[in-house]
Amino acid sequence: MIAIQEPDPLQYLVQRPDVSERFAALKKRPVVLSVQHLYKEFECQTGAVTALKDVSFDVYRREFMCVIGPSGCGKSTLIRILAGLESSSDGQVLLDGNPVTGPGPDRGMVFQSYTLFPWLTVKQNVMFGPRMSGQRGTSAESEARQWIDLVGLSKFENSYPHHLSGGMKQRVAIARALANRPRILLMDEPFGALDAQTRSQMQSYLLQIWRNLDLTILFITHDLDEAAFLADRILVLKANPGEVNEIIEVPVPRPRTPSQFITPEFVATKYHIDQLIHPNHGGSEDTLPFPRMTPQGDDVE
Amino acid sequence: MKTDTKKAAVPREPWFAARRELSAKRAAVLTVFSFSLPLLIWCAVSYLPFLWHPDVELKISADREGVTTVYTPGDRVSEEFFPQFEEAVREQNRQVEPLMSLLKPVEAGSEASIRRANKKVLRHLASLLVENGWLTEEQTKDDAAIFAAWKEIATGARLPERPRLSHENLEIIRRNWAAMSAYSDVYDSDNFVSRPLLSLIPQGRPANPDYLPAPHEVLISGYKEFSKPAEAERPSMWQRVGHSMRIVFGGFLLAALVGVPIGVICGTYSFFSKLIEPFTDFFRYMPAPTFSTLLVVVFLANDAPKMALVFIGTIFQLVLVVANTTRRLDLPLLEAAQTLGANQLQLLTKVVIPGILPNLYNDLRILLGWAWTWLVIAELVGVKSGLTEFIETQGRWRNFDSVYPVIILIGLIGFFTDQILSFLRGIFFPWTSDGAAAASNPLAKGLLFVPRFFKGAANERLPYHPDSTSPKQA
């Protein structure tokens, strides 16, 4: 990033006509998830800590939204509240207009730590959700097979999770969440534990799945490339307390390919997010107070 | 710079490296040593006379006048005492010697008592003769046979080999025989020598104390005890083993039946954890044996109070261990299940219980070992029973060669139960890393065939077979 010439700070706002048309169409879609004036306060030993402060945003049907922010901005707290795993201190979360009160199958969740049930095979893991809602028999099983097929793991349907690689585990986790046909898929840094190659592979898988299903995705990440590559819009949070900093409409046209990483729209978007998250960065490296410990003339740079 | 032309030697794997696994071969060798070394030490201490052997096992013993403690062949005396013992008998013989002479008259009326004492001297050789195979076990009171043996030894026709008689004792035997044969050349109870005879000087061999019998003695006694059939008042050893196992497994299973559900709900719900665990934690510090008299009052006789003691000794630990295991279940698994629509009951039955099973199994395995440790105390409650009764009685008679086989057997039962359970874990829980290991084991493959067979048959019936889909693997 440092090597690239600094772009115009406002260039990320420039959208091609087809891109702005897409956004206009997107905003006409119904709102699936509506977050309204959400607050979250924790009791700590040092006193009350505000993790989230007046967070409001809407996610439209079939939108791909990423949430990004510096560490400690409450991204995970936010998604856990949306999933119903934690309660908010104030404000409300509406799913299709109905308030969210607890965890439920209408909001699928994919965790960073895979969370596959180790005692169930891949197929049984995918069937877990439907079974909880009382679905039985061969129809549930063949449906599970279709989801496994969709993530390309038919060969492994009878394997136990400990035989799978990290990327494969995460694909099973996605299939398992999709098998419940959720209204929205919440993903909490799902590819954070994967190596770089597997991660980019998983990103294209996810985009393919998203493109072909009636699926709304809210995706948390700390990776700027990942956010700019995947998202329609990026929700940027501020830290201490966690507040909405800006909601960025990504001007990179779809369909996305890794070759777009060097397009001006992409670079401008990434530069802008970087400025928002690391305002003191200033383009210069953070220097360590480190004395020279090598002889003169033996320089590497 | 010089290039290093020396061929690098392949470094040998070190035997001692912190937290490094040894090769399978080395591990196997060490496992063999782990059992054979203690056995080897036991053999060495038992069979090498220069190692330890602080006692003398008497082969020939003699009564002394006016001493209450009587040593018989087979008894052990300490090395320090043995010379004193020998000297005391020699001293006694010095006093008898003048009376042996036929010239001096014997006090009137004392002939009968001298004859009685002489018959005892005659029998001093009895156990030595048995050991040499000259007499059978039943003949130790057959004075005629012993008398004949005296003659053989005195005339030099045959000499005992195990042990050889000392010259001193051979001399005494000749002199005594001279006195005996003066009366009669064959044994005649009424015409037995009535002049005092010399006592045999004690002879023995270095020995360990009776509480450390040699391996072969333990083996022989073990074989004898375990092949004895049951008698009216005396159950056979296998019946005792069955009885003891019933008490341990009975008490343990009851504890598991009650304790596992309590432990699981304590580990799942803080409500039950805070309600139950503090008291359990307190109760487990009260030693179970302190309740033994109470248990007899409540459960009366027979096995009930014994099982109750194993139960009390196990359940409190069990509840706490199971609760802890349940709490160690990955919390995100529960959260994932909730986002997939699992309700409270389903969380418990479909996530918590299957999730903790492999660890729970291990806990129960360890706690079964714990239950074994209560065996002896439990069997002392009320009327002594089972293996403990045998150990108690034999131990009191100092028959330690019979006690050891039982102690070793208890160890073996516990050890092999644990080994079998540990092996089965991989078969029961194929999704654990043990399971992966077990799947490659030929025995496990055989055991797994049955459930797979039925599962395979079920798959055939489905219209949608896994192999018919083409995998879209990228």
PDB file of C-alpha atoms in Angstrom, chain A residues 116-227:
ATOM      1  CA  LEU A 116     -18.763 -28.433  14.007  1.00  0.00           C
ATOM      2  CA  PHE A 117     -20.076 -31.156  16.287  1.00  0.00           C
ATOM      3  CA  PRO A 118     -17.154 -33.591  16.392  1.00  0.00           C
ATOM      4  CA  TRP A 119     -19.346 -36.607  17.166  1.00  0.00           C
ATOM      5  CA  LEU A 120     -21.450 -36.131  14.020  1.00  0.00           C
ATOM      6  CA  THR A 121     -20.405 -36.860  10.458  1.00  0.00           C
ATOM      7  CA  VAL A 122     -20.458 -34.085   7.877  1.00  0.00           C
ATOM      8  CA  LYS A 123     -23.943 -35.128   6.769  1.00  0.00           C
ATOM      9  CA  GLN A 124     -25.245 -35.364  10.333  1.00  0.00           C
ATOM     10  CA  ASN A 125     -23.797 -31.936  11.079  1.00  0.00           C
ATOM     11  CA  VAL A 126     -25.655 -30.448   8.126  1.00  0.00           C
ATOM     12  CA  MET A 127     -28.841 -32.224   9.197  1.00  0.00           C
ATOM     13  CA  PHE A 128     -28.560 -30.906  12.752  1.00  0.00           C
ATOM     14  CA  GLY A 129     -30.685 -27.793  12.217  1.00  0.00           C
ATOM     15  CA  PRO A 130     -33.540 -29.502  10.348  1.00  0.00           C
ATOM     16  CA  ARG A 131     -33.555 -32.272  12.969  1.00  0.00           C
ATOM     17  CA  MET A 132     -33.922 -29.727  15.767  1.00  0.00           C
ATOM     18  CA  SER A 133     -37.065 -28.477  14.069  1.00  0.00           C
ATOM     19  CA  GLY A 134     -38.387 -32.017  13.889  1.00  0.00           C
ATOM     20  CA  GLN A 135     -37.565 -32.872  10.282  1.00  0.00           C
ATOM     21  CA  ARG A 136     -36.897 -36.579   9.907  1.00  0.00           C
ATOM     22  CA  GLY A 137     -36.284 -39.245   7.361  1.00  0.00           C
ATOM     23  CA  THR A 138     -34.920 -39.450   3.862  1.00  0.00           C
ATOM     24  CA  SER A 139     -36.145 -36.054   2.666  1.00  0.00           C
ATOM     25  CA  ALA A 140     -34.023 -34.315   5.288  1.00  0.00           C
ATOM     26  CA  GLU A 141     -31.115 -36.531   4.337  1.00  0.00           C
ATOM     27  CA  SER A 142     -31.287 -35.925   0.606  1.00  0.00           C
ATOM     28  CA  GLU A 143     -31.683 -32.208   1.239  1.00  0.00           C
ATOM     29  CA  ALA A 144     -28.574 -32.304   3.438  1.00  0.00           C
ATOM     30  CA  ARG A 145     -26.740 -34.034   0.605  1.00  0.00           C
ATOM     31  CA  GLN A 146     -27.677 -31.186  -1.729  1.00  0.00           C
ATOM     32  CA  TRP A 147     -26.195 -28.629   0.635  1.00  0.00           C
ATOM     33  CA  ILE A 148     -23.032 -30.711   0.994  1.00  0.00           C
ATOM     34  CA  ASP A 149     -22.919 -30.970  -2.789  1.00  0.00           C
ATOM     35  CA  LEU A 150     -23.229 -27.209  -3.002  1.00  0.00           C
ATOM     36  CA  VAL A 151     -20.060 -26.710  -0.958  1.00  0.00           C
ATOM     37  CA  GLY A 152     -18.325 -29.504  -2.889  1.00  0.00           C
ATOM     38  CA  LEU A 153     -17.869 -32.035  -0.090  1.00  0.00           C
ATOM     39  CA  SER A 154     -19.986 -34.977  -1.306  1.00  0.00           C
ATOM     40  CA  LYS A 155     -16.988 -37.272  -1.002  1.00  0.00           C
ATOM     41  CA  PHE A 156     -16.711 -36.457   2.695  1.00  0.00           C
ATOM     42  CA  GLU A 157     -20.347 -36.668   3.763  1.00  0.00           C
ATOM     43  CA  ASN A 158     -19.629 -39.630   6.051  1.00  0.00           C
ATOM     44  CA  SER A 159     -16.350 -38.291   7.431  1.00  0.00           C
ATOM     45  CA  TYR A 160     -15.977 -36.914  10.914  1.00  0.00           C
ATOM     46  CA  PRO A 161     -14.891 -33.269  11.194  1.00  0.00           C
ATOM     47  CA  HIS A 162     -11.451 -34.114  12.595  1.00  0.00           C
ATOM     48  CA  HIS A 163     -10.553 -35.615   9.210  1.00  0.00           C
ATOM     49  CA  LEU A 164     -11.248 -32.313   7.428  1.00  0.00           C
ATOM     50  CA  SER A 165      -8.979 -29.335   6.804  1.00  0.00           C
ATOM     51  CA  GLY A 166      -9.874 -25.898   8.156  1.00  0.00           C
ATOM     52  CA  GLY A 167     -11.335 -24.718   4.869  1.00  0.00           C
ATOM     53  CA  MET A 168     -13.431 -27.854   4.492  1.00  0.00           C
ATOM     54  CA  LYS A 169     -14.689 -27.525   8.056  1.00  0.00           C
ATOM     55  CA  GLN A 170     -15.783 -23.967   7.374  1.00  0.00           C
ATOM     56  CA  ARG A 171     -17.585 -25.050   4.197  1.00  0.00           C
ATOM     57  CA  VAL A 172     -19.476 -27.652   6.251  1.00  0.00           C
ATOM     58  CA  ALA A 173     -20.308 -24.943   8.788  1.00  0.00           C
ATOM     59  CA  ILE A 174     -21.726 -22.783   5.980  1.00  0.00           C
ATOM     60  CA  ALA A 175     -23.734 -25.706   4.580  1.00  0.00           C
ATOM     61  CA  ARG A 176     -25.012 -26.452   8.077  1.00  0.00           C
ATOM     62  CA  ALA A 177     -26.159 -22.852   8.540  1.00  0.00           C
ATOM     63  CA  LEU A 178     -27.748 -22.763   5.068  1.00  0.00           C
ATOM     64  CA  ALA A 179     -29.647 -26.025   5.636  1.00  0.00           C
ATOM     65  CA  ASN A 180     -31.901 -24.107   8.023  1.00  0.00           C
ATOM     66  CA  ARG A 181     -32.759 -21.669   5.170  1.00  0.00           C
ATOM     67  CA  PRO A 182     -32.020 -18.621   7.338  1.00  0.00           C
ATOM     68  CA  ARG A 183     -33.209 -15.114   6.429  1.00  0.00           C
ATOM     69  CA  ILE A 184     -29.726 -13.798   7.103  1.00  0.00           C
ATOM     70  CA  LEU A 185     -26.326 -15.436   7.478  1.00  0.00           C
ATOM     71  CA  LEU A 186     -24.191 -13.917  10.227  1.00  0.00           C
ATOM     72  CA  MET A 187     -20.499 -14.633   9.780  1.00  0.00           C
ATOM     73  CA  ASP A 188     -18.053 -13.770  12.571  1.00  0.00           C
ATOM     74  CA  GLU A 189     -14.584 -13.580  10.988  1.00  0.00           C
ATOM     75  CA  PRO A 190     -15.230 -16.995   9.433  1.00  0.00           C
ATOM     76  CA  PHE A 191     -12.005 -17.147   7.428  1.00  0.00           C
ATOM     77  CA  GLY A 192      -9.772 -15.568  10.092  1.00  0.00           C
ATOM     78  CA  ALA A 193      -8.133 -18.871  11.058  1.00  0.00           C
ATOM     79  CA  LEU A 194      -7.428 -19.985   7.495  1.00  0.00           C
ATOM     80  CA  ASP A 195      -4.201 -19.536   5.549  1.00  0.00           C
ATOM     81  CA  ALA A 196      -4.149 -16.847   2.847  1.00  0.00           C
ATOM     82  CA  GLN A 197      -4.715 -19.159  -0.127  1.00  0.00           C
ATOM     83  CA  THR A 198      -7.565 -21.076   1.431  1.00  0.00           C
ATOM     84  CA  ARG A 199      -9.081 -17.773   2.514  1.00  0.00           C
ATOM     85  CA  SER A 200      -9.229 -16.327  -1.000  1.00  0.00           C
ATOM     86  CA  GLN A 201     -10.616 -19.638  -2.261  1.00  0.00           C
ATOM     87  CA  MET A 202     -13.301 -19.523   0.435  1.00  0.00           C
ATOM     88  CA  GLN A 203     -14.120 -15.924  -0.498  1.00  0.00           C
ATOM     89  CA  SER A 204     -14.902 -16.926  -4.082  1.00  0.00           C
ATOM     90  CA  TYR A 205     -16.923 -19.929  -2.859  1.00  0.00           C
ATOM     91  CA  LEU A 206     -18.937 -17.658  -0.631  1.00  0.00           C
ATOM     92  CA  LEU A 207     -19.626 -15.189  -3.433  1.00  0.00           C
ATOM     93  CA  GLN A 208     -20.793 -18.035  -5.694  1.00  0.00           C
ATOM     94  CA  ILE A 209     -23.142 -19.349  -3.004  1.00  0.00           C
ATOM     95  CA  TRP A 210     -24.454 -15.866  -2.235  1.00  0.00           C
ATOM     96  CA  ARG A 211     -25.044 -15.104  -5.930  1.00  0.00           C
ATOM     97  CA  ASN A 212     -27.165 -18.217  -6.436  1.00  0.00           C
ATOM     98  CA  LEU A 213     -29.271 -18.240  -3.285  1.00  0.00           C
ATOM     99  CA  ASP A 214     -31.798 -15.904  -1.754  1.00  0.00           C
ATOM    100  CA  LEU A 215     -29.311 -15.046   0.928  1.00  0.00           C
ATOM    101  CA  THR A 216     -28.488 -11.940   2.916  1.00  0.00           C
ATOM    102  CA  ILE A 217     -25.065 -11.894   4.555  1.00  0.00           C
ATOM    103  CA  LEU A 218     -23.623  -9.850   7.381  1.00  0.00           C
ATOM    104  CA  PHE A 219     -19.911 -10.570   7.480  1.00  0.00           C
ATOM    105  CA  ILE A 220     -17.455  -9.448  10.155  1.00  0.00           C
ATOM    106  CA  THR A 221     -13.807  -9.132   9.251  1.00  0.00           C
ATOM    107  CA  HIS A 222     -10.683  -7.258  10.172  1.00  0.00           C
ATOM    108  CA  ASP A 223      -9.184  -7.718   6.696  1.00  0.00           C
ATOM    109  CA  LEU A 224      -9.590  -4.626   4.470  1.00  0.00           C
ATOM    110  CA  ASP A 225      -9.088  -6.606   1.233  1.00  0.00           C
ATOM    111  CA  GLU A 226     -11.681  -9.139   2.282  1.00  0.00           C
ATOM    112  CA  ALA A 227     -14.225  -6.438   3.118  1.00  0.00           C
TER     113      ALA A 227
END
